[in-house]
Coordinates of C-alpha atoms in Angstrom, one line a residue:
X7 CA 8.0 -5.9 8.3
X8 CA 7.8 -4.7 11.7
X9 CA 6.9 -1.2 10.8
X10 CA 3.5 -2.6 9.3
X11 CA 2.8 -4.4 12.6
X12 CA 3.6 -1.1 14.4
X13 CA 1.0 0.5 12.2
X14 CA -1.7 -1.8 13.3
X15 CA -0.9 -1.3 16.8
X16 CA -1.0 2.5 16.5
X17 CA -4.5 2.2 15.2
X18 CA -5.5 1.6 18.8
X19 CA -3.8 4.8 20.0
X20 CA -6.2 7.3 21.7
X21 CA -6.4 10.4 19.4
X22 CA -6.0 8.4 16.0
X23 CA -9.3 6.2 16.0
X24 CA -11.4 8.9 14.6
X25 CA -9.0 9.7 11.9
X26 CA -8.8 5.8 10.8
X27 CA -12.9 5.8 10.4
X28 CA -13.1 7.2 6.9
X29 CA -10.3 5.2 5.1
X30 CA -11.9 2.2 7.0
X31 CA -15.3 2.9 5.6
X32 CA -14.0 3.4 2.2
X33 CA -12.2 0.2 2.3
X34 CA -15.2 -1.7 3.5
X35 CA -17.2 -0.6 0.6
X36 CA -14.8 -1.1 -2.3
X37 CA -13.6 -4.4 -0.8
X38 CA -17.1 -5.7 -0.5
X39 CA -17.6 -4.8 -4.0
X40 CA -14.2 -6.6 -5.1
X41 CA -14.9 -9.7 -3.3
X42 CA -18.3 -10.0 -5.3
X43 CA -16.5 -9.5 -8.4
X44 CA -13.7 -11.5 -7.7
X45 CA -16.1 -14.6 -6.8
X46 CA -17.7 -14.3 -10.0
X47 CA -14.5 -14.2 -12.0
X48 CA -13.2 -17.2 -10.1
X49 CA -16.3 -19.3 -10.9
X50 CA -15.5 -18.3 -14.6
X51 CA -12.0 -19.2 -14.3
X52 CA -12.6 -22.6 -13.0
X53 CA -15.3 -23.4 -15.6
X54 CA -13.0 -22.2 -18.3
X55 CA -10.2 -24.4 -17.2
X56 CA -12.2 -27.6 -16.8
X57 CA -13.8 -27.3 -20.2
X58 CA -10.8 -26.2 -22.1
X59 CA -8.6 -29.1 -20.9
X60 CA -8.7 -32.6 -22.7
X61 CA -9.7 -35.6 -20.3
X62 CA -5.9 -36.7 -20.3
X63 CA -4.7 -33.3 -18.9
X64 CA -7.4 -33.0 -16.2
X65 CA -4.5 -33.3 -13.6
X66 CA -3.3 -29.8 -14.8
X67 CA -6.4 -28.3 -13.1
X68 CA -4.7 -28.5 -9.7
X69 CA -1.7 -26.5 -11.0
X70 CA -3.5 -23.9 -13.2
X71 CA -6.4 -23.0 -10.9
X72 CA -4.4 -22.3 -7.9
X73 CA -2.0 -20.2 -10.1
X74 CA -4.9 -18.3 -11.7
X75 CA -6.5 -17.7 -8.3
X76 CA -3.2 -16.4 -6.8
X77 CA -2.8 -14.1 -10.0
X78 CA -6.5 -12.9 -9.7
X79 CA -5.9 -12.2 -5.9
X80 CA -2.8 -10.1 -6.4
X81 CA -4.0 -8.1 -9.3
X82 CA -7.3 -7.2 -7.7
X83 CA -6.0 -6.7 -4.1
X84 CA -3.6 -4.1 -5.6
X85 CA -6.0 -2.4 -8.2
X86 CA -8.9 -2.2 -5.6
X87 CA -6.5 -0.9 -2.8
X88 CA -5.1 1.7 -5.4
X89 CA -8.7 3.0 -6.2
X90 CA -9.2 3.1 -2.2
X91 CA -6.2 5.0 -1.7
X92 CA -6.9 7.7 -4.5
X93 CA -10.5 8.3 -3.0
X94 CA -9.2 8.3 0.4
X95 CA -6.0 10.2 -0.2
X96 CA -6.7 13.5 1.5
X97 CA -7.8 11.6 4.8
X98 CA -4.7 9.2 4.6
X99 CA -2.7 12.3 4.5
X100 CA -4.5 13.7 7.6
X101 CA -3.9 10.3 9.4
X102 CA -0.3 10.3 8.6
X103 CA 0.0 14.0 10.0
X104 CA -1.7 13.0 13.1
X105 CA 0.1 9.9 13.7
X106 CA 3.4 12.0 13.2
X107 CA 2.0 14.4 15.9
X108 CA 1.4 11.5 18.1
X109 CA 4.9 10.1 17.7
X110 CA 7.0 13.3 17.5
X111 CA 4.9 15.6 19.5
X112 CA 5.2 18.4 16.9
X113 CA 1.9 18.9 14.7
X114 CA 2.5 19.9 11.3
X115 CA -0.9 21.9 10.8
X116 CA -3.2 23.6 13.4
X117 CA -6.7 23.8 11.8
X118 CA -8.8 22.0 9.0
X119 CA -8.3 25.1 6.7
X120 CA -4.8 24.3 6.2
X121 CA -5.8 20.5 5.6
X122 CA -8.2 21.5 3.0
X123 CA -5.6 23.5 1.1
X124 CA -3.4 20.5 1.0
X125 CA -6.0 18.1 -0.1
X126 CA -5.6 19.2 -3.6
X127 CA -1.8 18.9 -3.5
X128 CA -2.3 15.3 -2.0
X129 CA -4.5 14.4 -4.9
X130 CA -2.2 15.6 -7.5
X131 CA 0.5 13.0 -5.9
X132 CA -2.1 10.5 -6.3
X133 CA -2.2 11.3 -9.8
X134 CA 1.5 11.4 -10.2
X135 CA 1.8 8.0 -8.6
X136 CA -0.7 6.4 -10.8
X137 CA 1.0 7.8 -13.8
X138 CA 4.2 6.0 -12.6
X139 CA 2.3 2.7 -11.6
X140 CA -0.3 2.1 -14.3
X141 CA 2.1 1.4 -17.4
X142 CA 3.9 -1.1 -15.2
X143 CA 0.9 -2.8 -13.9
X144 CA -0.2 -3.3 -17.7
X145 CA 3.3 -4.9 -18.6
X146 CA 3.0 -7.1 -15.2
X147 CA -0.5 -8.1 -15.9
X148 CA 0.3 -9.5 -19.4
X149 CA 3.3 -11.3 -17.9
X150 CA 1.2 -12.8 -15.3
X151 CA -1.1 -14.3 -17.8
X152 CA 1.6 -15.6 -20.4
X153 CA 4.2 -16.7 -17.8
X154 CA 2.0 -17.9 -14.7
X155 CA 4.7 -18.9 -12.1
X156 CA 7.3 -16.3 -12.9
X157 CA 4.6 -13.6 -13.7
X158 CA 3.1 -14.4 -10.3
X159 CA 6.5 -14.0 -8.5
X160 CA 7.4 -10.9 -10.2
X161 CA 3.9 -9.4 -9.7
X162 CA 4.1 -9.9 -5.8
X163 CA 7.6 -8.2 -5.8
X164 CA 6.4 -5.4 -7.7
X165 CA 3.3 -5.1 -5.8
X166 CA 5.5 -4.9 -2.7
X167 CA 7.6 -2.0 -4.3
X168 CA 4.3 -0.4 -5.3
X169 CA 2.7 -0.5 -1.8
X170 CA 5.8 0.8 -0.2
X171 CA 5.8 3.7 -2.7
X172 CA 2.1 4.4 -2.0
X173 CA 2.1 4.6 1.5
X174 CA 5.6 6.2 2.3
X175 CA 4.3 9.2 0.1
X176 CA 2.0 10.3 2.6
X177 CA 4.5 11.4 5.2
X178 CA 6.8 12.6 2.3
X179 CA 3.9 14.7 0.8
X180 CA 3.1 16.1 4.3
X181 CA 6.7 17.5 4.4
X182 CA 6.5 18.5 0.7
X183 CA 9.4 16.2 -0.2
X184 CA 9.3 15.6 -3.9
X185 CA 8.0 12.1 -5.3
X186 CA 11.3 11.6 -7.5
X187 CA 13.1 12.0 -3.8
X188 CA 10.9 9.4 -2.4
X189 CA 11.7 6.9 -5.3
X190 CA 15.3 7.8 -4.8
X191 CA 15.4 7.0 -1.0
X192 CA 13.6 3.6 -1.9
X193 CA 16.1 2.5 -4.3
X194 CA 19.0 3.4 -1.7
X195 CA 17.2 1.0 0.7
X196 CA 15.5 -1.8 -1.3
X197 CA 15.4 -4.2 1.6
X198 CA 13.8 -1.9 3.7
X199 CA 11.2 -0.7 1.1
X200 CA 10.5 -4.4 -0.2
X201 CA 10.2 -5.8 3.3
X202 CA 7.4 -3.2 4.3
X203 CA 5.6 -3.3 0.9
X204 CA 5.5 -7.2 1.4
X205 CA 3.8 -7.2 4.6
X206 CA 1.2 -5.0 3.1
X207 CA 0.9 -7.0 -0.1
X208 CA 0.4 -10.3 2.0
X209 CA -2.2 -8.7 4.3
X210 CA -4.0 -7.4 1.5
X211 CA -4.8 -10.7 0.3
X212 CA -6.4 -12.0 3.7
X213 CA -10.0 -11.4 4.0
X214 CA -11.3 -9.1 7.0
X215 CA -7.5 -8.0 7.7
X216 CA -7.4 -6.3 4.4
X217 CA -9.9 -4.0 5.6
X218 CA -7.4 -2.6 8.2
X219 CA -4.4 -2.6 5.7
X220 CA -5.0 0.9 4.4
X221 CA -4.9 2.9 7.7
X222 CA -2.3 0.7 9.2
X223 CA -0.1 1.0 6.2
X224 CA -0.3 4.7 6.7
X225 CA 0.5 4.9 10.3
X226 CA 3.3 2.3 9.8
X227 CA 4.7 4.1 6.9
X228 CA 4.7 7.4 9.0
X229 CA 6.4 5.7 11.8
X230 CA 9.1 4.3 9.3
X231 CA 9.4 8.0 8.1
X232 CA 9.7 9.3 11.9
X233 CA 12.5 6.5 12.8
X234 CA 14.4 5.8 9.5
X235 CA 13.8 8.3 6.7
X236 CA 13.2 11.7 8.0
X237 CA 16.8 12.3 8.9
X238 CA 17.5 12.0 5.2
X239 CA 15.8 15.3 4.8
X240 CA 16.7 17.0 8.1
X241 CA 19.9 18.9 7.9
X242 CA 20.0 18.9 11.8
X243 CA 20.1 15.2 11.8
X244 CA 22.7 14.7 9.2
X245 CA 25.3 16.9 11.4
X246 CA 28.2 15.0 13.1
X247 CA 27.3 13.5 16.2
X248 CA 23.5 13.7 15.5
X249 CA 21.3 10.5 16.5
X250 CA 20.8 8.3 13.7
X251 CA 17.3 7.6 14.4
X252 CA 14.5 8.1 17.0
X253 CA 13.1 5.2 19.2
X254 CA 9.3 4.9 19.0
X255 CA 8.9 1.5 20.6
X256 CA 7.2 3.3 23.7
X257 CA 4.1 4.0 21.6
X258 CA 3.6 0.3 20.6

């Protein structure tokens, strides 16, 4: 979870602020719409539960309404974040690239033309992630409503997995490492992946803080790539006697 906190701190670093602006504006617009929509749905949910329960079961309101609210928060937090990520994908890729350049001193591209050439590939990766995630989200959404307690817990941990997949893909894509390799690396280190994704999922449900989640998660995932994951795809770092990780604490 510390890598997500690192991402929050990196947002203040000189040289990154202007690359945070566009993803932040996209988040503000979409989450404002989401908040209004969610408020209307919550009012309908509470009214429906109160009218459906007989008088002798009114005590169940105190159980069903919080579970319903949690289910809606989880589902809409992830759904609108997914939409925001798709729209902002090229800018998130650029933010990841600039974060890596800040942390390592090695820029990947030197001009905007190279960035524009990469934007099409980045959107293609977003579509690839959507094709992976959407069928699983449908199953989870059904489970969440028919088995509320178990479904909500499963939804949270699956959301953590999807968040980790979503944001780690930006540094992977910048280095043209295949999407299937990302999933393989995540399966090899499930605790690392789930803990990072859990921090993102929790903060996505906190008003105001959720506006900073997307750029912070991009920066945090890039720091995680630099410190823990890049060595899996760098033969020089896999050689005997090579350092197992890089220290990045001086930037945070």
